[in-house]
Coordinates of C-alpha atoms in Angstrom, one line a residue:
Chain A
M1 CA 171.5 91.3 103.6
K2 CA 171.3 93.6 100.7
I3 CA 170.1 92.2 97.4
K4 CA 171.3 93.6 94.2
Y5 CA 168.1 93.6 92.4
S6 CA 164.6 94.1 93.9
L7 CA 162.5 90.9 93.8
I8 CA 159.5 92.9 92.8
T9 CA 159.5 96.0 90.6
R10 CA 158.0 99.2 91.8
R11 CA 155.4 98.9 89.1
N12 CA 154.4 95.4 90.3
F13 CA 154.2 96.6 93.8
L14 CA 152.0 99.6 93.0
N15 CA 149.8 97.5 90.7
G16 CA 149.4 94.9 93.4
L17 CA 148.5 97.6 95.9
L18 CA 146.0 99.2 93.6
G19 CA 144.6 95.9 92.6
G20 CA 144.3 94.7 96.2
W21 CA 142.6 97.9 97.2
A22 CA 140.2 97.6 94.3
A23 CA 139.4 94.0 95.2
A24 CA 138.8 95.0 98.9
L25 CA 136.5 97.8 97.7
M26 CA 134.6 95.4 95.5
A27 CA 134.2 93.0 98.4
S28 CA 132.8 95.7 100.5
F29 CA 130.1 96.4 97.8
I30 CA 129.4 92.7 97.2
S31 CA 129.1 91.5 100.8
P32 CA 125.9 93.5 101.6
A33 CA 124.5 92.4 98.2
L34 CA 125.1 88.7 99.2
K35 CA 123.5 89.3 102.5
F36 CA 120.4 90.7 100.8
V37 CA 120.1 87.9 98.3
F38 CA 120.5 85.1 100.9
P39 CA 118.3 86.0 103.8
P40 CA 118.9 83.8 106.9
Y41 CA 116.2 81.3 107.7
R42 CA 114.9 82.4 111.0
E43 CA 113.5 79.5 112.9
P44 CA 111.2 80.5 115.8
D45 CA 112.6 80.2 119.3
E46 CA 109.2 79.3 120.6
V47 CA 105.5 79.2 119.6
I48 CA 102.6 79.7 121.9
L49 CA 99.4 77.8 121.2
P50 CA 96.0 77.6 123.0
W51 CA 96.3 74.6 125.3
S52 CA 92.5 74.1 125.2
E53 CA 92.7 72.9 121.6
Y54 CA 95.3 70.2 122.4
K55 CA 94.5 68.9 125.9
D56 CA 91.6 66.6 124.9
M57 CA 93.4 64.7 122.1
S58 CA 92.9 60.9 122.1
P59 CA 96.0 58.7 122.8
N60 CA 98.2 57.9 119.8
S61 CA 97.1 60.9 117.7
T62 CA 98.8 63.9 116.3
K63 CA 98.0 67.5 115.5
I64 CA 99.9 69.8 113.2
F65 CA 101.0 73.3 114.4
P66 CA 102.9 76.0 112.4
W67 CA 106.6 75.9 113.4
G68 CA 107.9 78.9 111.4
S69 CA 107.3 77.9 107.8
K70 CA 107.5 74.3 108.6
P71 CA 104.9 72.0 110.2
G72 CA 105.3 71.0 113.8
I73 CA 103.7 67.7 115.0
F74 CA 102.2 67.6 118.5
K75 CA 101.7 64.0 119.6
Q76 CA 99.6 62.6 122.4
N77 CA 101.2 59.5 123.8
D78 CA 99.5 56.5 125.3
D79 CA 100.7 57.2 128.9
G80 CA 99.3 60.8 128.8
T81 CA 102.6 62.5 128.0
H82 CA 103.2 64.6 124.9
T83 CA 105.9 64.9 122.4
A84 CA 106.5 67.6 119.8
F85 CA 108.6 67.3 116.7
V86 CA 109.7 69.4 113.8
G87 CA 107.6 67.6 111.2
V88 CA 110.1 67.4 108.4
C89 CA 112.2 64.5 107.3
T90 CA 115.9 64.8 108.2
H91 CA 116.8 63.4 104.8
L92 CA 115.6 66.2 102.4
D93 CA 113.2 68.3 104.3
C94 CA 109.9 66.8 103.1
N95 CA 106.9 67.0 105.4
V96 CA 106.3 63.7 107.3
T97 CA 103.0 62.2 108.4
Y98 CA 102.1 60.0 111.4
I99 CA 100.4 56.7 110.7
P100 CA 98.7 55.7 114.0
D101 CA 98.0 52.1 113.0
Q102 CA 101.6 51.3 112.5
R103 CA 102.9 53.8 115.2
K104 CA 105.3 55.2 112.7
F105 CA 106.2 58.5 111.0
F106 CA 106.4 58.2 107.3
C107 CA 108.0 60.4 104.6
A108 CA 106.6 59.7 101.2
C109 CA 109.4 61.5 99.2
H110 CA 112.0 58.7 99.5
D111 CA 110.2 56.1 101.6
G112 CA 111.6 57.1 105.0
W113 CA 110.4 55.7 108.2
Y114 CA 110.6 56.7 111.9
D115 CA 109.2 55.0 115.0
E116 CA 106.7 56.7 117.3
N117 CA 109.6 58.4 119.2
G118 CA 111.0 59.9 115.9
I119 CA 114.0 57.5 115.7
Q120 CA 114.8 56.6 112.1
I121 CA 114.1 52.9 111.4
A122 CA 114.0 52.4 107.6
G123 CA 114.9 54.3 104.4
P124 CA 117.3 57.2 103.9
P125 CA 116.8 59.4 107.0
P126 CA 120.2 59.9 108.6
T127 CA 119.2 61.2 112.0
P128 CA 116.1 61.1 114.3
M129 CA 113.4 63.7 113.9
R130 CA 114.1 66.9 115.8
K131 CA 112.3 67.0 119.1
L132 CA 111.0 70.2 120.7
E133 CA 110.4 71.0 124.4
I134 CA 106.9 71.4 125.7
T135 CA 105.8 73.5 128.7
I136 CA 102.2 74.2 129.8
E137 CA 101.6 77.5 131.5
G138 CA 98.0 78.1 132.4
E139 CA 96.1 78.4 129.1
D140 CA 99.2 78.4 127.0
L141 CA 100.9 75.5 125.4
I142 CA 104.5 76.6 124.8
I143 CA 106.7 74.8 122.4
R144 CA 110.4 75.7 122.4
K145 CA 113.6 74.9 120.6
P146 CA 115.6 72.7 123.1
G147 CA 118.0 74.7 125.1
V148 CA 116.5 78.2 124.3
K149 CA 115.7 80.4 127.2
V150 CA 113.0 82.9 126.3
E151 CA 112.3 85.7 128.8
Chain B
M1 CA 151.9 79.7 78.7
S2 CA 148.6 77.8 78.6
L3 CA 146.8 80.9 79.8
R4 CA 148.4 82.8 77.0
K5 CA 147.2 80.2 74.6
L6 CA 143.7 80.4 76.0
M7 CA 143.7 84.2 75.6
D8 CA 144.8 83.8 72.1
W9 CA 142.1 81.4 71.4
F10 CA 139.5 83.9 72.5
D11 CA 141.2 86.8 70.8
N12 CA 141.2 85.0 67.5
R13 CA 137.5 84.5 67.8
L14 CA 136.4 87.8 69.5
G15 CA 139.0 90.3 68.4
I16 CA 139.5 91.6 72.0
S17 CA 142.9 93.1 71.2
D18 CA 141.4 95.2 68.4
V19 CA 139.0 96.7 70.9
L20 CA 141.9 97.2 73.4
S21 CA 144.1 98.9 70.8
F22 CA 141.2 101.1 69.7
M23 CA 140.7 102.2 73.3
T24 CA 144.4 103.0 73.8
K25 CA 144.5 105.0 70.6
K26 CA 141.3 106.9 71.4
D27 CA 142.3 110.3 72.7
I28 CA 140.4 112.6 75.0
P29 CA 141.2 116.3 74.5
Q30 CA 142.2 118.3 77.5
H31 CA 140.8 121.8 77.8
K32 CA 138.8 124.0 80.1
H33 CA 135.5 122.3 79.2
S34 CA 136.9 118.7 79.7
I35 CA 135.0 118.3 83.0
W36 CA 131.8 117.7 81.0
Y37 CA 133.3 114.5 79.5
Y38 CA 132.9 112.9 82.9
T39 CA 129.2 113.3 83.1
G40 CA 128.4 110.5 80.6
S41 CA 130.3 107.8 82.5
S42 CA 128.8 109.1 85.8
I43 CA 125.3 108.4 84.3
L44 CA 126.5 104.9 83.3
L45 CA 127.7 104.4 86.9
F46 CA 124.3 105.2 88.4
F47 CA 122.6 103.3 85.6
C48 CA 124.6 100.2 86.6
I49 CA 123.7 100.7 90.3
Q50 CA 120.0 100.9 89.2
V51 CA 120.3 97.7 87.2
V52 CA 122.0 95.7 90.1
T53 CA 119.8 97.1 92.9
G54 CA 116.7 96.7 90.6
F55 CA 117.5 93.0 90.1
M56 CA 117.9 92.6 93.8
L57 CA 114.6 94.4 94.8
A58 CA 112.7 92.3 92.2
L59 CA 113.7 89.2 94.3
Y60 CA 111.4 90.4 97.1
Y61 CA 108.9 92.9 95.6
R62 CA 105.4 91.8 94.9
P63 CA 103.5 93.9 92.3
T64 CA 99.9 93.3 93.5
L65 CA 97.3 95.5 95.2
E66 CA 97.4 93.5 98.4
E67 CA 101.1 92.9 98.8
A68 CA 103.0 95.8 97.2
N69 CA 103.2 98.0 100.2
A70 CA 103.8 95.2 102.6
S71 CA 106.5 93.7 100.5
V72 CA 108.4 97.1 100.4
A73 CA 107.9 97.3 104.2
R74 CA 109.3 93.8 104.5
I75 CA 112.3 94.8 102.4
M76 CA 112.9 97.8 104.6
T77 CA 112.5 96.0 107.9
E78 CA 113.1 92.3 107.5
V79 CA 115.4 91.5 104.6
P80 CA 119.0 91.8 105.5
M81 CA 120.4 95.1 104.0
G82 CA 117.0 95.6 102.4
W83 CA 116.8 99.2 103.6
L84 CA 120.2 99.9 102.0
V85 CA 119.3 98.4 98.7
R86 CA 116.0 100.3 98.4
S87 CA 117.6 103.5 99.5
L88 CA 120.4 103.0 97.0
H89 CA 117.8 102.4 94.2
S90 CA 115.8 105.4 95.1
W91 CA 118.7 107.8 95.6
S92 CA 120.8 106.5 92.7
A93 CA 117.7 107.2 90.4
S94 CA 117.7 110.9 91.5
F95 CA 121.5 111.1 91.0
M96 CA 121.2 109.6 87.5
I97 CA 118.5 112.1 86.5
I98 CA 120.7 115.0 87.8
F99 CA 123.6 113.8 85.7
V100 CA 121.3 113.2 82.6
F101 CA 120.2 116.8 82.9
V102 CA 123.8 118.1 83.4
H103 CA 125.0 115.9 80.5
L104 CA 122.4 117.2 78.0
L105 CA 122.8 120.8 79.1
S106 CA 126.5 120.7 78.7
I107 CA 126.1 119.4 75.2
W108 CA 123.5 122.0 74.5
I109 CA 125.7 124.8 75.7
T110 CA 128.9 123.6 74.2
K111 CA 127.1 122.7 71.0
A112 CA 128.7 119.3 70.9
Y113 CA 125.7 118.1 68.8
R114 CA 127.2 119.7 65.7
P115 CA 127.3 117.6 62.6
P116 CA 127.8 114.6 62.4
R117 CA 126.5 114.1 66.0
E118 CA 122.9 115.1 65.6
I119 CA 121.6 111.5 65.9
T120 CA 123.8 111.0 69.0
W121 CA 121.9 113.9 70.6
M122 CA 118.5 112.4 69.6
T123 CA 119.3 109.0 71.0
G124 CA 120.4 110.9 74.2
V125 CA 117.0 112.7 74.3
F126 CA 115.3 109.3 74.0
L127 CA 117.4 108.1 76.9
L128 CA 116.2 111.1 78.9
V129 CA 112.6 110.2 78.2
V130 CA 113.3 106.6 79.1
S131 CA 115.0 107.7 82.4
L132 CA 112.0 109.9 83.3
A133 CA 109.6 107.1 82.5
F134 CA 111.6 104.8 84.8
G135 CA 111.2 107.4 87.5
F136 CA 107.5 107.9 86.9
T137 CA 106.7 104.2 86.9
G138 CA 109.0 103.4 89.8
Y139 CA 107.4 106.1 92.0
L140 CA 104.1 104.1 92.1
L141 CA 105.6 100.8 93.1
P142 CA 105.7 101.3 96.9
W143 CA 102.0 101.8 96.6
D144 CA 101.5 104.3 99.4
D145 CA 99.1 107.3 99.6
L146 CA 101.5 109.8 98.0
S147 CA 102.6 107.5 95.1
L148 CA 99.0 106.7 94.3
S149 CA 97.9 110.3 94.2
A150 CA 100.9 111.4 92.2
T151 CA 100.2 108.6 89.7
K152 CA 96.5 109.6 89.4
V153 CA 97.6 113.1 88.5
G154 CA 100.4 112.1 86.2
T155 CA 98.3 109.6 84.2
D156 CA 95.4 112.1 83.9
I157 CA 97.6 114.7 82.2
P158 CA 97.7 113.0 78.7
R159 CA 93.9 113.2 78.7
A160 CA 94.1 116.9 77.8
I161 CA 95.9 116.1 74.6
P162 CA 93.3 116.4 71.8
V163 CA 92.1 113.2 69.9
M164 CA 94.4 110.5 71.3
G165 CA 94.9 111.7 74.9
A166 CA 92.1 109.7 76.5
W167 CA 93.4 106.6 74.8
V168 CA 96.9 107.3 76.3
T169 CA 95.5 107.6 79.8
K170 CA 93.5 104.4 79.4
F171 CA 96.6 102.6 78.2
L172 CA 98.8 103.9 81.1
R173 CA 96.2 103.0 83.7
G174 CA 95.0 99.7 82.2
G175 CA 91.4 101.0 82.5
E176 CA 89.5 104.1 83.4
D177 CA 91.0 104.5 86.9
V178 CA 94.2 103.8 88.7
T179 CA 93.7 100.4 90.2
G180 CA 95.7 97.2 91.1
D181 CA 96.0 96.7 87.3
T182 CA 97.9 100.0 87.0
L183 CA 100.3 98.8 89.6
T184 CA 101.0 95.5 87.8
R185 CA 101.2 97.4 84.5
F186 CA 103.7 99.9 85.8
F187 CA 105.8 97.2 87.3
S188 CA 106.0 95.4 83.9
I189 CA 106.9 98.7 82.2
H190 CA 109.5 99.4 84.8
I191 CA 111.3 96.1 84.8
S192 CA 110.8 94.7 81.3
I193 CA 109.8 97.2 78.6
L194 CA 111.8 100.3 79.7
P195 CA 115.1 98.3 80.3
V196 CA 114.9 96.9 76.7
F197 CA 114.6 100.4 75.3
A198 CA 117.3 101.7 77.7
F199 CA 119.8 99.1 76.6
L200 CA 119.0 99.4 72.9
F201 CA 119.4 103.2 72.9
L202 CA 122.4 103.1 75.2
A203 CA 124.2 100.7 72.9
F204 CA 123.3 102.8 69.9
H205 CA 124.4 106.0 71.7
L206 CA 127.7 104.5 72.8
F207 CA 128.3 103.1 69.3
L208 CA 127.9 106.5 67.8
I209 CA 130.2 108.1 70.3
Q210 CA 132.9 105.6 69.4
K211 CA 132.3 106.1 65.7
H212 CA 132.5 109.9 65.8
G213 CA 135.0 110.3 68.7
V214 CA 134.8 112.9 71.4
S215 CA 133.7 116.3 70.3
Y216 CA 136.0 119.3 70.5
P217 CA 134.6 122.6 71.8
L218 CA 133.7 125.1 69.1
E219 CA 136.6 127.5 69.7
L220 CA 139.2 124.7 69.5
E221 CA 137.8 123.0 66.4
E222 CA 140.2 125.0 64.1
K223 CA 143.3 124.2 66.1
K224 CA 142.7 120.6 67.0
E225 CA 146.3 119.6 66.3
R226 CA 147.6 121.8 69.1
V227 CA 145.2 120.6 71.8
K228 CA 146.7 118.3 74.5
T229 CA 145.1 114.9 74.7
L230 CA 145.0 112.0 77.1
P231 CA 144.8 108.3 76.1
F232 CA 141.3 107.0 76.9
W233 CA 142.8 103.8 78.3
P234 CA 144.2 103.7 80.9
N235 CA 144.7 107.5 81.8
F236 CA 141.2 108.8 81.2
V237 CA 139.5 105.7 82.6
Y238 CA 141.5 106.0 85.8
R239 CA 140.5 109.6 86.2
E240 CA 136.8 108.6 85.6
M241 CA 137.2 106.0 88.4
V242 CA 138.3 108.7 90.8
V243 CA 135.1 110.6 89.9
W244 CA 133.0 107.5 90.4
L245 CA 134.6 106.9 93.8
V246 CA 133.7 110.5 94.9
L247 CA 130.2 110.0 93.6
I248 CA 129.8 106.7 95.3
G249 CA 130.9 108.3 98.5
I250 CA 128.3 111.1 98.2
L251 CA 125.7 108.6 97.2
C252 CA 126.3 106.3 100.2
T253 CA 126.3 109.2 102.6
V254 CA 122.8 110.3 101.6
V255 CA 121.6 106.7 101.2
I256 CA 122.5 105.9 104.8
F257 CA 121.4 109.2 106.5
L258 CA 118.3 109.9 104.4
P259 CA 116.6 106.6 103.5
P260 CA 113.3 106.9 101.6
S261 CA 110.1 106.8 103.6
L262 CA 107.2 104.4 103.2
D263 CA 103.6 105.7 104.0
T264 CA 100.7 103.5 104.8
Q265 CA 99.2 101.4 102.1
A266 CA 97.3 103.3 99.4
D267 CA 93.6 103.2 99.8
L268 CA 91.8 103.6 96.5
M269 CA 88.7 104.9 98.3
A270 CA 90.4 107.4 100.6
P271 CA 90.6 111.1 99.8
A272 CA 93.9 112.4 98.4
P273 CA 96.5 113.3 101.1
E274 CA 97.6 116.9 101.3
G275 CA 100.8 118.1 99.5
V276 CA 100.7 115.6 96.6
K277 CA 103.9 116.1 94.6
P278 CA 105.7 114.2 91.9
E279 CA 109.4 113.4 92.0
W280 CA 111.5 116.6 92.0
Y281 CA 112.4 116.3 88.3
F282 CA 108.7 116.7 87.4
L283 CA 108.0 119.6 89.6
F284 CA 108.6 122.3 87.0
L285 CA 106.1 120.6 84.6
F286 CA 103.7 120.1 87.5
Q287 CA 103.9 123.9 88.3
T288 CA 103.6 124.9 84.7
L289 CA 100.3 123.0 84.4
K290 CA 99.1 124.7 87.6
I291 CA 99.6 128.3 86.5
F292 CA 97.7 128.0 83.3
P293 CA 94.1 129.5 83.5
S294 CA 91.2 127.1 83.1
Q295 CA 90.2 128.5 79.7
M296 CA 92.5 129.9 77.0
L297 CA 91.2 131.0 73.6
I298 CA 89.1 128.0 72.3
V299 CA 90.8 125.3 74.3
S300 CA 91.2 124.5 78.0
G301 CA 94.3 125.8 79.8
E302 CA 95.5 122.4 80.4
T303 CA 95.4 121.4 76.8
M304 CA 97.2 124.6 75.9
A305 CA 99.9 123.9 78.4
I306 CA 100.4 120.4 77.3
L307 CA 100.6 121.4 73.6
L308 CA 103.2 124.0 74.5
I309 CA 105.2 121.5 76.5
L310 CA 105.1 119.0 73.6
L311 CA 106.2 121.8 71.2
G312 CA 109.1 122.7 73.5
F313 CA 110.1 119.0 73.7
M314 CA 110.0 118.7 69.9
L315 CA 112.2 121.8 69.6
F316 CA 114.6 120.3 72.1
F317 CA 114.7 116.9 70.2
F318 CA 115.4 118.6 66.9
L319 CA 117.8 121.2 68.4
P320 CA 120.9 120.2 66.3
L321 CA 118.9 120.7 63.1
F322 CA 118.0 124.3 64.0
D323 CA 121.4 125.1 65.4
T324 CA 123.2 125.1 62.1
K325 CA 125.1 128.4 62.3
P326 CA 126.7 128.3 65.7
T327 CA 128.7 131.5 65.5
E328 CA 125.8 133.7 64.2
W329 CA 123.1 135.3 66.3
R330 CA 120.8 132.3 66.1
G331 CA 123.4 130.0 67.5
K332 CA 124.1 132.4 70.3
L333 CA 120.4 132.7 71.0
I334 CA 120.1 128.9 71.3
T335 CA 122.9 128.8 73.8
F336 CA 121.4 131.6 75.8
S337 CA 118.0 129.8 75.8
A338 CA 119.7 126.9 77.6
Y339 CA 120.3 129.2 80.6
I340 CA 116.7 130.5 80.4
V341 CA 115.3 127.0 80.5
V342 CA 117.4 126.2 83.6
L343 CA 116.3 129.4 85.3
Y344 CA 112.7 128.6 84.4
A345 CA 112.9 125.1 85.7
V346 CA 114.5 126.2 89.0
I347 CA 112.0 129.0 89.6
M348 CA 109.1 126.8 88.8
S349 CA 110.4 124.0 91.0
V350 CA 111.0 126.3 94.0
W351 CA 107.6 127.9 93.5
S352 CA 105.8 124.5 93.5
L353 CA 107.4 123.8 96.9
L354 CA 106.3 127.0 98.5

């Protein structure tokens, strides 16, 4: 079908073309700037710790290790097994502490509580604390993000 | 309709339409020297790039003895696009200085500083000084061997000025020697003191240009009416944008293929590395100081050299006040001396690199 009058004037078309091109150009300038301003948080895939410092812990006690820029909590359980957590509250990222007497993790920021397995039991935390995988290879205690394969 | 009302609301309070109509009525003459009109906005382009990349680098840079070099290394290796931002900041600085030189020379040679534009020229020379000071203070910030030595030499130069020189050196260094305090001081000068001066003088400079309009070349002054003109907005601005795009293209090419290096962290106790050189735009001054003999008449060669450089600078600053008879022999000599200065600077710079 041939229409009598063009729906868009030549000037509008060219202005749109020029404007769109200018917007795309600006976007190409701004995107690297945004990348620079917001660096991604790089969580470690694994940390390697000296096993000798951890193997003689008493039952129901914890030790802090650096997990990137957050604290990790290494816990010696009663039955001789170990558990490792990312030691921050799942509510708003505050560092949590383990209270051995009560067998609970506690976050002081908003009164959040987790049981000794890191399951939320009281207060605002929405999800359990993040667990990490533990492997012991000779002298090394290796703590990994679950599901990550490191060569 | 409501958008129109909103625009009117702002217009009644800010007078935007007056500015717009001023810009449309402003005419840019077209003649064989028109190309020099583009140098000013090119400087502005590079200046804007410096401001934006400077803001960005300040997010990660740490101006202390222990962390400066490592924080630049981190920007170059860890921060996403960090190498790009630093390379842009470093190269855009050089491009800006090139265009500042070209801009000033074109005004010198075409005598665009004729009355009533003398003060516009002087604010321009101030902006040159501010630009060079930006370059000088910025050069130290990566805190590597080369930048430390260059700063030691540079801050020692004022000492040769009689009476107040030693005081200037002390002020620049924040003590007797270049130390971590100098680094922090240069950072403060670079990111807080100089920007204030740059913006003030730039605003004044731009205001004066609007007030007096664009200068016509000397030979067209008489027949202004017959010169073809171009409206500033949108015709001339669109042409300027084309120039900016070409310049951004050239800038990005060198930025990507020739990123600035970073040497090992400066060691205050280590001997100076070989081949200490300032940034390229200081080379001719560096070489000038080198060729003076150690003793001249009653003063040291260095003092003599610095006094001559200061005298030259004063002549440069007050140039429009001497150049009052442009068509007579004195005016021609002043135009000719611009070429001599360029030749001198090029020869001295090349010599210093040999």
